PDB file of C-alpha atoms in Angstrom:
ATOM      1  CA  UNK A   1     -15.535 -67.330 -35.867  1.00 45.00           C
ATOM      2  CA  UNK A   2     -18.610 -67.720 -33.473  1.00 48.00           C
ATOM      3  CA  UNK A   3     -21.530 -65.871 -34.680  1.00 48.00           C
ATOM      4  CA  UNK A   4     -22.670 -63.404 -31.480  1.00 49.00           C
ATOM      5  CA  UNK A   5     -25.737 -62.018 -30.771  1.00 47.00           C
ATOM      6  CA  UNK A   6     -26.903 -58.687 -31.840  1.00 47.00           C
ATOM      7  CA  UNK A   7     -27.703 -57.841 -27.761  1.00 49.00           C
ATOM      8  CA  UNK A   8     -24.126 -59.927 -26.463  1.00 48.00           C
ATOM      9  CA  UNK A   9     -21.673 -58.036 -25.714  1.00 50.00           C
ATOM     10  CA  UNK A  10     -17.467 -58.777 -26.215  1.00 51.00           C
ATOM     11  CA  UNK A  11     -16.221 -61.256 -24.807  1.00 51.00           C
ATOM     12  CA  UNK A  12     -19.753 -62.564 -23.918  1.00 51.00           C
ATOM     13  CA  UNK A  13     -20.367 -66.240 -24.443  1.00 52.00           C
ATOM     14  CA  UNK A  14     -23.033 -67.364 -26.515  1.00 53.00           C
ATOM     15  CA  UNK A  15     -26.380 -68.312 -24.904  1.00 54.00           C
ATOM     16  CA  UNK A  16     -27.444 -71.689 -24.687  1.00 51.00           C
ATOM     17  CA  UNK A  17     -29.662 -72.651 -27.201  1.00 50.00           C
ATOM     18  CA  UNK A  18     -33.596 -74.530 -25.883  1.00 52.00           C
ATOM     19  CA  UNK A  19     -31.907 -77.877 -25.249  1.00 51.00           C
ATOM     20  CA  UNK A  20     -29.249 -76.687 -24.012  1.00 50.00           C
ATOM     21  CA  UNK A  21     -27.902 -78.290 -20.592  1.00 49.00           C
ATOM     22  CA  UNK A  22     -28.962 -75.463 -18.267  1.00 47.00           C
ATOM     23  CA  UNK A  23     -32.143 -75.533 -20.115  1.00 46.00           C
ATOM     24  CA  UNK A  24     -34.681 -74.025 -17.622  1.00 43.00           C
ATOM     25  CA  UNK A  25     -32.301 -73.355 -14.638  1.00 40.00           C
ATOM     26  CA  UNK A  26     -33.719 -69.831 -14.524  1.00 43.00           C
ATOM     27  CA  UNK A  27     -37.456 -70.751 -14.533  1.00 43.00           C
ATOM     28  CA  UNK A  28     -36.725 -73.257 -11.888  1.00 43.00           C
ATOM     29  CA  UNK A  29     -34.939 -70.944  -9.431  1.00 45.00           C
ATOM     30  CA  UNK A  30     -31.413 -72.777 -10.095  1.00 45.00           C
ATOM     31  CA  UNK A  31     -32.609 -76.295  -9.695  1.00 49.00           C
ATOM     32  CA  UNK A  32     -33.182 -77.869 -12.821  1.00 51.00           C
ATOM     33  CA  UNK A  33     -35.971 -80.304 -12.510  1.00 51.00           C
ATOM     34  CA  UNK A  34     -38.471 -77.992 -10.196  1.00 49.00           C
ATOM     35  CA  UNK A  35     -41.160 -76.170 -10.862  1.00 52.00           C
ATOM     36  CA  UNK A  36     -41.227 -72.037 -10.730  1.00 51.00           C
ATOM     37  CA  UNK A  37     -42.836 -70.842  -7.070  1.00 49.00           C
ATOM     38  CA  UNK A  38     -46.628 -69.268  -7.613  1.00 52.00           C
ATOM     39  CA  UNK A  39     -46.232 -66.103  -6.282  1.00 52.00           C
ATOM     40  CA  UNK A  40     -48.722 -65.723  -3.263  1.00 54.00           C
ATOM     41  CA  UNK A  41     -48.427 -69.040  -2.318  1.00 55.00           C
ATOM     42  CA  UNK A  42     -47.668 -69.010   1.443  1.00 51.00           C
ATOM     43  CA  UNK A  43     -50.008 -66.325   1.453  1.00 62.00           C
ATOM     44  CA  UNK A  44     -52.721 -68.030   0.034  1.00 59.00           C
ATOM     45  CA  UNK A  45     -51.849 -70.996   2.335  1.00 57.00           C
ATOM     46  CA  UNK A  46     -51.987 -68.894   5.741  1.00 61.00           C
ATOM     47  CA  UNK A  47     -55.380 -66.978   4.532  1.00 66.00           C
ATOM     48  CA  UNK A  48     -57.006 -70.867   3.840  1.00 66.00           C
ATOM     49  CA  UNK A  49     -55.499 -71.638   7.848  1.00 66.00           C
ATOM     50  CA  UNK A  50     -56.427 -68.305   9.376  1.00 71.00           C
ATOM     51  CA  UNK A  51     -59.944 -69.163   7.707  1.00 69.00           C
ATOM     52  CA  UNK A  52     -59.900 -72.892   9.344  1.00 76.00           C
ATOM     53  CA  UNK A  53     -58.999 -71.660  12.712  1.00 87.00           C
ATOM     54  CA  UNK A  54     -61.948 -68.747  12.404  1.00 92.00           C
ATOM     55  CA  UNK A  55     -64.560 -71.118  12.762  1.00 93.00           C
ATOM     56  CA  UNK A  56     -63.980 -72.758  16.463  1.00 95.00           C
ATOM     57  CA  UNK A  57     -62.289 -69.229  17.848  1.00 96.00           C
ATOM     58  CA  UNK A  58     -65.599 -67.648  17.389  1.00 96.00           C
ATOM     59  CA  UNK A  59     -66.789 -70.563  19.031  1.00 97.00           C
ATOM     60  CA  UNK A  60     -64.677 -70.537  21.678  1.00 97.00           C
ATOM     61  CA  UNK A  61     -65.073 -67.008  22.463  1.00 97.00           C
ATOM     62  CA  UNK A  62     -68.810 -67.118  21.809  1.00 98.00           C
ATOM     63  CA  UNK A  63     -68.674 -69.787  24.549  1.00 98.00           C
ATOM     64  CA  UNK A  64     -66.651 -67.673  26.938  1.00 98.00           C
ATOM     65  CA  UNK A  65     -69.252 -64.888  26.330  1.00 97.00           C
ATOM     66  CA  UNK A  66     -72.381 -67.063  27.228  1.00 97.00           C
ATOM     67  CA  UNK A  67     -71.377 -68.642  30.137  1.00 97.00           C
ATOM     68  CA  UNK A  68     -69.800 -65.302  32.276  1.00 97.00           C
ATOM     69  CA  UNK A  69     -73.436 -63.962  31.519  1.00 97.00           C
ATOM     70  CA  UNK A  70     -74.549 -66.759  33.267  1.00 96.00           C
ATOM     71  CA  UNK A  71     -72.335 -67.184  35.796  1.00 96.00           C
ATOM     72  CA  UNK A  72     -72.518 -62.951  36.908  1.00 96.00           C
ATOM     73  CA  UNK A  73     -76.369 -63.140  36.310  1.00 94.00           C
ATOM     74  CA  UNK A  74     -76.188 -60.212  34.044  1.00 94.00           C
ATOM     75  CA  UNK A  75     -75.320 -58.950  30.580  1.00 94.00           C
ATOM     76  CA  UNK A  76     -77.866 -59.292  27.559  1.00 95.00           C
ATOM     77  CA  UNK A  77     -77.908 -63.113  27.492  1.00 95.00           C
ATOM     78  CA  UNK A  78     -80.040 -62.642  30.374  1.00 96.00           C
ATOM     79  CA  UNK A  79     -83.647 -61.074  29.321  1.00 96.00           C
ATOM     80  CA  UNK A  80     -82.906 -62.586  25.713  1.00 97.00           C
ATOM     81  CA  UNK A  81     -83.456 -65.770  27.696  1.00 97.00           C
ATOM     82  CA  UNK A  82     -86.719 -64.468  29.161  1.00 96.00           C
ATOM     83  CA  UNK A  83     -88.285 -63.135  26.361  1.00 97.00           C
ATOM     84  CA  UNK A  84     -87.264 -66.045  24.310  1.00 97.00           C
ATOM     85  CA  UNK A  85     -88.883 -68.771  27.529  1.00 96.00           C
ATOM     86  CA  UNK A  86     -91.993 -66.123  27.555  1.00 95.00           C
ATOM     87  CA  UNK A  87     -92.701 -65.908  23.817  1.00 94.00           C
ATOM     88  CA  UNK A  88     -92.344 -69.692  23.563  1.00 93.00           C
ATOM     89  CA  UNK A  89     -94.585 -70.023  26.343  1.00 91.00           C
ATOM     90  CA  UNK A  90     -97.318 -68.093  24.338  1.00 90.00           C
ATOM     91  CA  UNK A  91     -97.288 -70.123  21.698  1.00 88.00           C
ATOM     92  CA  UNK A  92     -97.175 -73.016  23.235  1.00 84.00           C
ATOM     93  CA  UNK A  93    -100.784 -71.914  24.975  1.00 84.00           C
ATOM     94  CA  UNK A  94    -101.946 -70.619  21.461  1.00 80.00           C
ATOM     95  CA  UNK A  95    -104.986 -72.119  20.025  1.00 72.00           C
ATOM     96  CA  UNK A  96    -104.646 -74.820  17.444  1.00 80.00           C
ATOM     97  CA  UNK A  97    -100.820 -75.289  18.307  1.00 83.00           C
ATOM     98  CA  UNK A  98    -101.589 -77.927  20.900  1.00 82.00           C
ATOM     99  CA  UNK A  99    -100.927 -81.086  18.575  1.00 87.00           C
ATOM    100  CA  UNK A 100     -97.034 -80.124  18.728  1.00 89.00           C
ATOM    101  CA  UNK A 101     -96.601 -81.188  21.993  1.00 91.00           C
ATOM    102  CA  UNK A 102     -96.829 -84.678  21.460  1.00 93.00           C
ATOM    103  CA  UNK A 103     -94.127 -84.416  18.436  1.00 94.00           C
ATOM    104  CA  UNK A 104     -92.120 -81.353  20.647  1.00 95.00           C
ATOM    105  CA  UNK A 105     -91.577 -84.039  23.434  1.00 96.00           C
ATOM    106  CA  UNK A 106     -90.476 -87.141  21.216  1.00 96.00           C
ATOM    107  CA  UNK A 107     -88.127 -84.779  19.842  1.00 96.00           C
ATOM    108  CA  UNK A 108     -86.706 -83.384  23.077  1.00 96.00           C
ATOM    109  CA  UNK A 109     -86.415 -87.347  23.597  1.00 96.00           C
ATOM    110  CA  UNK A 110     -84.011 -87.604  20.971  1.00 94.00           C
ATOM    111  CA  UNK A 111     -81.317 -85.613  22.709  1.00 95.00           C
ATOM    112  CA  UNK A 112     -81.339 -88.681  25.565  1.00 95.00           C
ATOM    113  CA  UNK A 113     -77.942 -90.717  25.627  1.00 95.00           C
ATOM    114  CA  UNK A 114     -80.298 -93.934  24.396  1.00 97.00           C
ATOM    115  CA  UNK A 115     -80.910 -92.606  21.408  1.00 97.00           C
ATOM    116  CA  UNK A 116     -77.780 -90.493  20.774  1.00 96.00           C
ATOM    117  CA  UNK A 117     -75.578 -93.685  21.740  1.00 97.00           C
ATOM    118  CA  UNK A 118     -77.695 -95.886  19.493  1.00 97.00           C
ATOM    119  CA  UNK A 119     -76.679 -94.211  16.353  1.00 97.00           C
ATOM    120  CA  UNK A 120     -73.414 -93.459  17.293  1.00 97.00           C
ATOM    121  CA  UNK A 121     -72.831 -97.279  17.848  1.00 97.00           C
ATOM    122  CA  UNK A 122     -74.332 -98.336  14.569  1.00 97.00           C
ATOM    123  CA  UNK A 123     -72.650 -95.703  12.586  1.00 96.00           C
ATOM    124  CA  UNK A 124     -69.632 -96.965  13.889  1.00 95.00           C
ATOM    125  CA  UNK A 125     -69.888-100.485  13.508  1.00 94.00           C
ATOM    126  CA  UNK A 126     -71.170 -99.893  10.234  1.00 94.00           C
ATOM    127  CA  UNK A 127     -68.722 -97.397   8.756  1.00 93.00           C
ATOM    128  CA  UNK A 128     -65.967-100.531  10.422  1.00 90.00           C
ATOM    129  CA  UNK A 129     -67.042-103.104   8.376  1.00 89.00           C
ATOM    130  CA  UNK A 130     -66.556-101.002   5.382  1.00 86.00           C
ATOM    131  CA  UNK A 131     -63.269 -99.900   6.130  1.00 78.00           C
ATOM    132  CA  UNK A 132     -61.147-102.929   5.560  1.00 75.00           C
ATOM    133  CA  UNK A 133     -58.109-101.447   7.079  1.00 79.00           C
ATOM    134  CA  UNK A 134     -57.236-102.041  11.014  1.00 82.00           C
ATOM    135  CA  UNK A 135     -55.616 -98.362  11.693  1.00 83.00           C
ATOM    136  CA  UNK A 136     -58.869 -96.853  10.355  1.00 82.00           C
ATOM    137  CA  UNK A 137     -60.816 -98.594  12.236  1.00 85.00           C
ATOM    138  CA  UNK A 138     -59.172 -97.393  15.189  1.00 88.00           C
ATOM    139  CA  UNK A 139     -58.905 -94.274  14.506  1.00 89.00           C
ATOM    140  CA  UNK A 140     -62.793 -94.310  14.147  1.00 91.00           C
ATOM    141  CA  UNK A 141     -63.737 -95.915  17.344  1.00 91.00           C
ATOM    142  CA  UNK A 142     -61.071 -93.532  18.971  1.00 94.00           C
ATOM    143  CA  UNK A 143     -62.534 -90.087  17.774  1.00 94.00           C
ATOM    144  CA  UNK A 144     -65.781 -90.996  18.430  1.00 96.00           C
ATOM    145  CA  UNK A 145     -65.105 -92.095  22.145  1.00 96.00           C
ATOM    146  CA  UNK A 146     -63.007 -89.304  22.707  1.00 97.00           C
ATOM    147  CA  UNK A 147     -65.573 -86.550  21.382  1.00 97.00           C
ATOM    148  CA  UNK A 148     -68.463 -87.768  23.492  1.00 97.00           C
ATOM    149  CA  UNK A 149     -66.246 -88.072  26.171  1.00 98.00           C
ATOM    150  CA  UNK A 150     -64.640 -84.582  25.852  1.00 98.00           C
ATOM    151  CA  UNK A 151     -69.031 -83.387  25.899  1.00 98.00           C
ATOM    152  CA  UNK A 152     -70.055 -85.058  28.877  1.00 97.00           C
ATOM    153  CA  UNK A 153     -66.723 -83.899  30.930  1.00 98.00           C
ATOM    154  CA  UNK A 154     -67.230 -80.448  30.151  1.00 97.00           C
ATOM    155  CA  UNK A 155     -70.955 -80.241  30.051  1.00 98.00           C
ATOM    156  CA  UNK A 156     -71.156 -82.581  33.424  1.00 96.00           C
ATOM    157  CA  UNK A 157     -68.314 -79.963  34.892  1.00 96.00           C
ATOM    158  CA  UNK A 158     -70.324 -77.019  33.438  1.00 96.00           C
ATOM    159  CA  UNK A 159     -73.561 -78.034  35.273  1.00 96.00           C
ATOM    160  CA  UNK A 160     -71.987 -78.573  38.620  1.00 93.00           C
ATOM    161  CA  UNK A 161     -70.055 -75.404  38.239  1.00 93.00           C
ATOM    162  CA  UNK A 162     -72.377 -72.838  37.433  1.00 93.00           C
ATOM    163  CA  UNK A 163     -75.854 -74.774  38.966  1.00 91.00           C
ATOM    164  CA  UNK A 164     -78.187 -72.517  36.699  1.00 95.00           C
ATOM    165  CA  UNK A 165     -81.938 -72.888  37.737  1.00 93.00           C
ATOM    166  CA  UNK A 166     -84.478 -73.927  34.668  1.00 93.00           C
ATOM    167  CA  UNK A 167     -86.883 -71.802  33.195  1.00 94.00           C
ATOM    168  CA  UNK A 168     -89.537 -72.750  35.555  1.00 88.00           C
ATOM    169  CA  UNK A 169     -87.778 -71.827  38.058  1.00 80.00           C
ATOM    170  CA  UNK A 170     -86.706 -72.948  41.532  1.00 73.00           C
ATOM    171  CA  UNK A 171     -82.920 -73.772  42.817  1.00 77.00           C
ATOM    172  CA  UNK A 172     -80.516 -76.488  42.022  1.00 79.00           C
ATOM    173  CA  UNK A 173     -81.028 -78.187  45.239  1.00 76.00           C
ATOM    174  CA  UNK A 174     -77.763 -80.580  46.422  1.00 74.00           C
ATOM    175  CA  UNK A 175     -77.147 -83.489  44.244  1.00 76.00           C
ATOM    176  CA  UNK A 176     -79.235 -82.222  41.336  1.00 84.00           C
ATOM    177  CA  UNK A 177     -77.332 -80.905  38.373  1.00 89.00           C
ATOM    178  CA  UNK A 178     -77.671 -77.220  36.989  1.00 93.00           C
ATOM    179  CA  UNK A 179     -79.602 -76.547  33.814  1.00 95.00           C
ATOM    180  CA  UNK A 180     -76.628 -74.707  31.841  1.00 97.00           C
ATOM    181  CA  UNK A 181     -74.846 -75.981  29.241  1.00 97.00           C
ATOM    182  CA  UNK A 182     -78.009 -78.333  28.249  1.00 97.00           C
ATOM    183  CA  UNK A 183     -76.955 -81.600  28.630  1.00 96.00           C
ATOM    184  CA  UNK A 184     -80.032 -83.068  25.918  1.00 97.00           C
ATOM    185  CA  UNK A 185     -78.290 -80.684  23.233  1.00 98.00           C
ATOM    186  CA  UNK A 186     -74.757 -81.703  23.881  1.00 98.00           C
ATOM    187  CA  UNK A 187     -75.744 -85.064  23.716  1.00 97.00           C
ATOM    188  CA  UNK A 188     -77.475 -85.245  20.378  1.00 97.00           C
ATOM    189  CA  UNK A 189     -75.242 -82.823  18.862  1.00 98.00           C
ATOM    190  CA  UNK A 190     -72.325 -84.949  19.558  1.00 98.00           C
ATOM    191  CA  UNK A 191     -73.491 -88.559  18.780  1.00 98.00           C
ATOM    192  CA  UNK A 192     -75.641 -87.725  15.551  1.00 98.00           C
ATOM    193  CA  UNK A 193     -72.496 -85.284  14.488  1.00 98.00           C
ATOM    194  CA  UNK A 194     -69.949 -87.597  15.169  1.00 98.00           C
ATOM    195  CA  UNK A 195     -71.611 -90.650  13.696  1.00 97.00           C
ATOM    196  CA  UNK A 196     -72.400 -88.463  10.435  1.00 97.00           C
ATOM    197  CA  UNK A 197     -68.562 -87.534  10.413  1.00 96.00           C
ATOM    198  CA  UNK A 198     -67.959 -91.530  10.933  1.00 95.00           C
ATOM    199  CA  UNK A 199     -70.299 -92.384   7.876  1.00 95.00           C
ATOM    200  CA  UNK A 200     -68.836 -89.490   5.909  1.00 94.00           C
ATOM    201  CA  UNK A 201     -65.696 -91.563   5.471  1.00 91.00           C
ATOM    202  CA  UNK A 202     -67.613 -94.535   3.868  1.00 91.00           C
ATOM    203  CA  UNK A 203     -70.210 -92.824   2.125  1.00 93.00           C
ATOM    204  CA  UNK A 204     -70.289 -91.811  -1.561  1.00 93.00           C
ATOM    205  CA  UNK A 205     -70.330 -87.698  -2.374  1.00 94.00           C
ATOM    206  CA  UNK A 206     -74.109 -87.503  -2.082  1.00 96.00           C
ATOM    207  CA  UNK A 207     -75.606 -89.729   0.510  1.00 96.00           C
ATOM    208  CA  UNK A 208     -72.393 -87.489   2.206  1.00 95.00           C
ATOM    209  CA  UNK A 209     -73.937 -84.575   1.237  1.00 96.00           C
ATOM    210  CA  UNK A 210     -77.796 -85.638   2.574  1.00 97.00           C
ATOM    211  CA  UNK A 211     -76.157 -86.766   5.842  1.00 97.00           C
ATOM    212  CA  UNK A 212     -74.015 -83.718   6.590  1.00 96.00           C
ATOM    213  CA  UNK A 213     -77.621 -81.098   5.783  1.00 96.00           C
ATOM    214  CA  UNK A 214     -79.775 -83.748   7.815  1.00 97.00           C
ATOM    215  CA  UNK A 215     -77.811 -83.734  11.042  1.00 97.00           C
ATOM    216  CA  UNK A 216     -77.743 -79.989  11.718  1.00 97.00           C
ATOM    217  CA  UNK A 217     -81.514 -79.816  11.177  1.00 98.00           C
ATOM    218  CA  UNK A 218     -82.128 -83.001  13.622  1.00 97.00           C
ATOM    219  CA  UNK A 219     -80.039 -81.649  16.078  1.00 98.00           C
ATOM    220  CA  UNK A 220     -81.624 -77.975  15.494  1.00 98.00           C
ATOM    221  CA  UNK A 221     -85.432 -79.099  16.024  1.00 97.00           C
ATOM    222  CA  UNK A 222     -83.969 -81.198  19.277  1.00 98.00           C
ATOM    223  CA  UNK A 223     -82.789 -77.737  20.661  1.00 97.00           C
ATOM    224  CA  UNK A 224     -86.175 -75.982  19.191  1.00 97.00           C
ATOM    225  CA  UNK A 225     -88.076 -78.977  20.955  1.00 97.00           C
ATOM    226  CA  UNK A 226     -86.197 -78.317  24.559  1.00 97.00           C
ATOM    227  CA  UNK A 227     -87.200 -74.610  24.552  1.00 97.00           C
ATOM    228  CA  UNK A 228     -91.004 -75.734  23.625  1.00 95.00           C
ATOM    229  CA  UNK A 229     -91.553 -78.026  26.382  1.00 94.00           C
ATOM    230  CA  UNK A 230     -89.709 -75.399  28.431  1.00 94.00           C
ATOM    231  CA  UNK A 231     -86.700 -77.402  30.050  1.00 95.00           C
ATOM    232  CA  UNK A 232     -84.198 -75.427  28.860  1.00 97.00           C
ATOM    233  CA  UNK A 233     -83.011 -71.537  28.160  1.00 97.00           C
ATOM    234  CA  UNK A 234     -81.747 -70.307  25.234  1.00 98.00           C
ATOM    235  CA  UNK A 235     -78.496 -69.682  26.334  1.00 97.00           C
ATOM    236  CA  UNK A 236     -78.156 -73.204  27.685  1.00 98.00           C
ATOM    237  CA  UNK A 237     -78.639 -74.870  24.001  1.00 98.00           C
ATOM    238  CA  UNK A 238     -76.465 -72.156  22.136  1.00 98.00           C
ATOM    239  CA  UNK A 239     -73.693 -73.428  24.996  1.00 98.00           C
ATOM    240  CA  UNK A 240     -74.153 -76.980  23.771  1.00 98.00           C
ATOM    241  CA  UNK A 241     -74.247 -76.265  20.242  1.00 98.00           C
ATOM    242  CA  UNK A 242     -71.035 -74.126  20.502  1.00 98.00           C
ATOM    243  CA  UNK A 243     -68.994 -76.570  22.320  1.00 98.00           C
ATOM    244  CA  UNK A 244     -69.847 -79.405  20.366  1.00 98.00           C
ATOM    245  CA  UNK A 245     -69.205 -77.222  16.949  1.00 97.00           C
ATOM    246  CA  UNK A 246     -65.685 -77.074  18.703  1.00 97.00           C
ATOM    247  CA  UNK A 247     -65.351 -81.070  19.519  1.00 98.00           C
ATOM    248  CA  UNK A 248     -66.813 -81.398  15.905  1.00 97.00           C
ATOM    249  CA  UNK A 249     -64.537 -79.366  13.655  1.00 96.00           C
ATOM    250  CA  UNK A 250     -61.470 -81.289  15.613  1.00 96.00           C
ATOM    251  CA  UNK A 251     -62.804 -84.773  15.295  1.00 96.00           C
ATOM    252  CA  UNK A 252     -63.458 -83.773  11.584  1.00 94.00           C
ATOM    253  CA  UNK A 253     -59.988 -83.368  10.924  1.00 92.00           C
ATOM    254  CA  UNK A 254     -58.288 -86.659  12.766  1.00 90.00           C
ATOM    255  CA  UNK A 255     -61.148 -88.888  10.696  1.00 87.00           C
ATOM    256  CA  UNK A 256     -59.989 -90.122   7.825  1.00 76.00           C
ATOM    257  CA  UNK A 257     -60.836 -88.218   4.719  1.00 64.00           C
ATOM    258  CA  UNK A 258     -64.249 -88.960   3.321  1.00 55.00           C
ATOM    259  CA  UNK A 259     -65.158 -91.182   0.463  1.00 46.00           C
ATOM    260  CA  UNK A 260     -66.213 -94.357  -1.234  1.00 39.00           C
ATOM    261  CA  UNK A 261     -63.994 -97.535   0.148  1.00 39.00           C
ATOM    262  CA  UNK A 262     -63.472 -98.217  -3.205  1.00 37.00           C
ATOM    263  CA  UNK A 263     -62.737 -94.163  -4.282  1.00 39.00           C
ATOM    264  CA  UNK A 264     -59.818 -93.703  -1.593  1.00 40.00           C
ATOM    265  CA  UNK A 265     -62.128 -93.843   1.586  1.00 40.00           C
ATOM    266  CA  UNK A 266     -60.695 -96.038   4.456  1.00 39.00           C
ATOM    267  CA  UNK A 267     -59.827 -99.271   4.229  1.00 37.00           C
ATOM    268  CA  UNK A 268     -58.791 -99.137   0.754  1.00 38.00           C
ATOM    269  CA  UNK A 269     -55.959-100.558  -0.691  1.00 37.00           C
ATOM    270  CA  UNK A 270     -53.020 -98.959  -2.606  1.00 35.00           C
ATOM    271  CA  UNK A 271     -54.304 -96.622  -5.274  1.00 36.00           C
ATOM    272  CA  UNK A 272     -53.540 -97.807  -8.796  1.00 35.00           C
ATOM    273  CA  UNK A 273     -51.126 -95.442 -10.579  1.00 33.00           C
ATOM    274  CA  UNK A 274     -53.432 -93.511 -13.489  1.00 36.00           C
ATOM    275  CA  UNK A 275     -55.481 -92.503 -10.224  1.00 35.00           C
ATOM    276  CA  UNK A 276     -52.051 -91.482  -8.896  1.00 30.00           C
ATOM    277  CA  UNK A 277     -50.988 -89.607 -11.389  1.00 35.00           C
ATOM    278  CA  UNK A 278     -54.817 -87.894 -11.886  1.00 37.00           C
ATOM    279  CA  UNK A 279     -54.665 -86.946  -8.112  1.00 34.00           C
ATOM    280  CA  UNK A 280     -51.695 -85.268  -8.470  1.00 34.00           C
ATOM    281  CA  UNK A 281     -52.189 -83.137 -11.278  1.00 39.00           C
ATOM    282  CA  UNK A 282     -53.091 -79.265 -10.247  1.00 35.00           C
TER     283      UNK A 282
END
C-alpha cells in the first residue's frame, strides 16, 4: 500500500517528490528548463521605450512650434526674441563688460565648419585607430557623415525657406541666406556632439563622463556667444539646438556601445567566457 497524502484525495496519485522528473514544470510555465516570467515585464519594457522616444518628440514638436512662429511672424517666440536681442544689447553696452567681446567673438568662431570639422575629423580618426575591428570603423565614419549631413540639408533648406532677417535688421536680399535655424549653432552642435559620441565608444567610463558634460557647455556658450555679438535670435539657436538633439539621440543609438577597447568597446575581440557569464547575470 502507497502511503497518500493527508490533502490527496482517492484515487489521486502521489505527488512527485523535489527531484522528481517534472521537477519545476509549474514554476517554469510548463517548460522545464525556463525561468518564471517577472510580472510587469513588458510593461516595464514599453514605459523604458515610451521614455526613449519622449526625448526627440518634444524635440520634434518643439521644433514645429518655433519655426511656424517664425514663418507667420507671430505667436510668443516673437517679442521673446526682442526682449532677449534688447536685453543682450544692454549689457553688451554696460560698463566694465567690454573685455567679453574679444572672448564672445572667438567663441561665436567656434561654431564655423573649420573648427567644427576639425574635431570631428580627429575624433574620428582617433576613435578608428582604437577600434581594431573594420565594421566599426565603418559604422563610425558613416554616422558621423550622415549626421552632419542630415544638419546642413535641413538647416541650408530651413534658411532658404523661411529667409528670416537678423537682429539688426534689414532683408534677406537674393542669394543671401536667411538667419533662422542658425547655421553657427547647428554646426558646432553637430561636429563637437557627434565626435564626443565617436570618442564615447573608445573612451573609459570617466574621460566618457568629462566629454559628454563638456560638449553641451561648449556648444551652450557658442549659442550664448552668437546672441552677444548679436548675429543671431533666440529662436534661431533653440532651432539648431533642437534639431541637432534629434540627429544626436539617433546617431547615439547606431554607434557602437561605449567603452574601453579592451572592456567590450569596438574593435574588441571575442569576450572571454567568466566576462560572459558576469554580463549575463541579472
Amino acid at each position: 500500500m502507497h502511503a497518500r497524502t493527508p490533502d490527496a484525495g482517492p484515487g489521486t496519485p502521489p505527488r512527485p517528490g523535489p527531484g522528481g522528473p517534472h521537477a519545476g514544470l509549474e514554476q517554469a510555465g510548463g517548460r522545464p528548463g525556463t525561468t518564471p516570467p517577472v510580472p510587469g515585464r513588458w510593461s516595464a519594457y514599453g514605459r523604458s521605450a515610451l521614455a526613449s522616444i519622449l526625448f526627440p518628440a518634444v524635440l520634434a514638436v518643439f521644433l514645429v512650434f518655433l519655426t511656424v512662429q517664425v514663418v507667420v511672424d507671430a505667436g510668443p517666440l516673437i517679442p521673446l526674441d526682442e526682449a532677449v536681442r534688447d536685453g543682450v544689447r544692454d549689457a553688451a553696452a554696460a560698463s566694465g563688460l567690454g573685455w567679453l567681446d574679444g572672448p564672445m567673438h572667438l567663441l561665436a568662431d567656434l561654431g564655423g565648419p573649420v573648427p567644427g570639422g576639425v574635431a570631428l575629423v580627429a575624433a574620428c580618426a582617433y576613435t578608428c585607430l582604437r577600434a581594431r575591428d573594420r565594421a566599426a570603423r565603418l559604422r563610425l565614419a558613416g554616422v558621423a557623415a550622415a549626421s552632419v549631413a542630415v544638419v546642413s540639408v535641413l538647416v541650408i533648406v530651413g534658411k532658404n525657406a523661411i529667409d528670416r532677417a537678423g537682429p539688426s535688421g534689414g532683408e534677406v536680399t537674393g542669394g543671401e541666406w536667411g538667419f533662422f535655424p542658425s547655421g553657427h549653432t547647428a554646426t558646432s552642435a553637430v561636429c563637437f556632439g557627434t565626435a564626443a559620441l565617436v570618442l564615447g565608444t573608445v573612451l573609459s567610463p570617466a574621460a566618457r563622463r568629462r566629454t559628454y558634460a563638456g560638449t553641451p557647455l561648449l556648444c551652450a556658450l557658442i549659442g550664448l556667444a552668437l546672441l552677444w555679438c548679436d548675429y543671431h535670435w533666440l529662436g534661431d539657436v533653440l532651432a539648431s539646438w533642437a534639431l541637432c538633439g534629434i540627429v544626436l539621440w539617433t546617431a547615439a543609438r547606431v554607434l557602437p556601445s561605449g567603452g574601453h577597447p579592451d572592456r567590450g568597446g569596438p574593435g574588441t575581440g571575442p569576450q572571454s567566457p567568466s566576462s560572459v557569464s558576469s554580463a549575463a547575470r541579472p
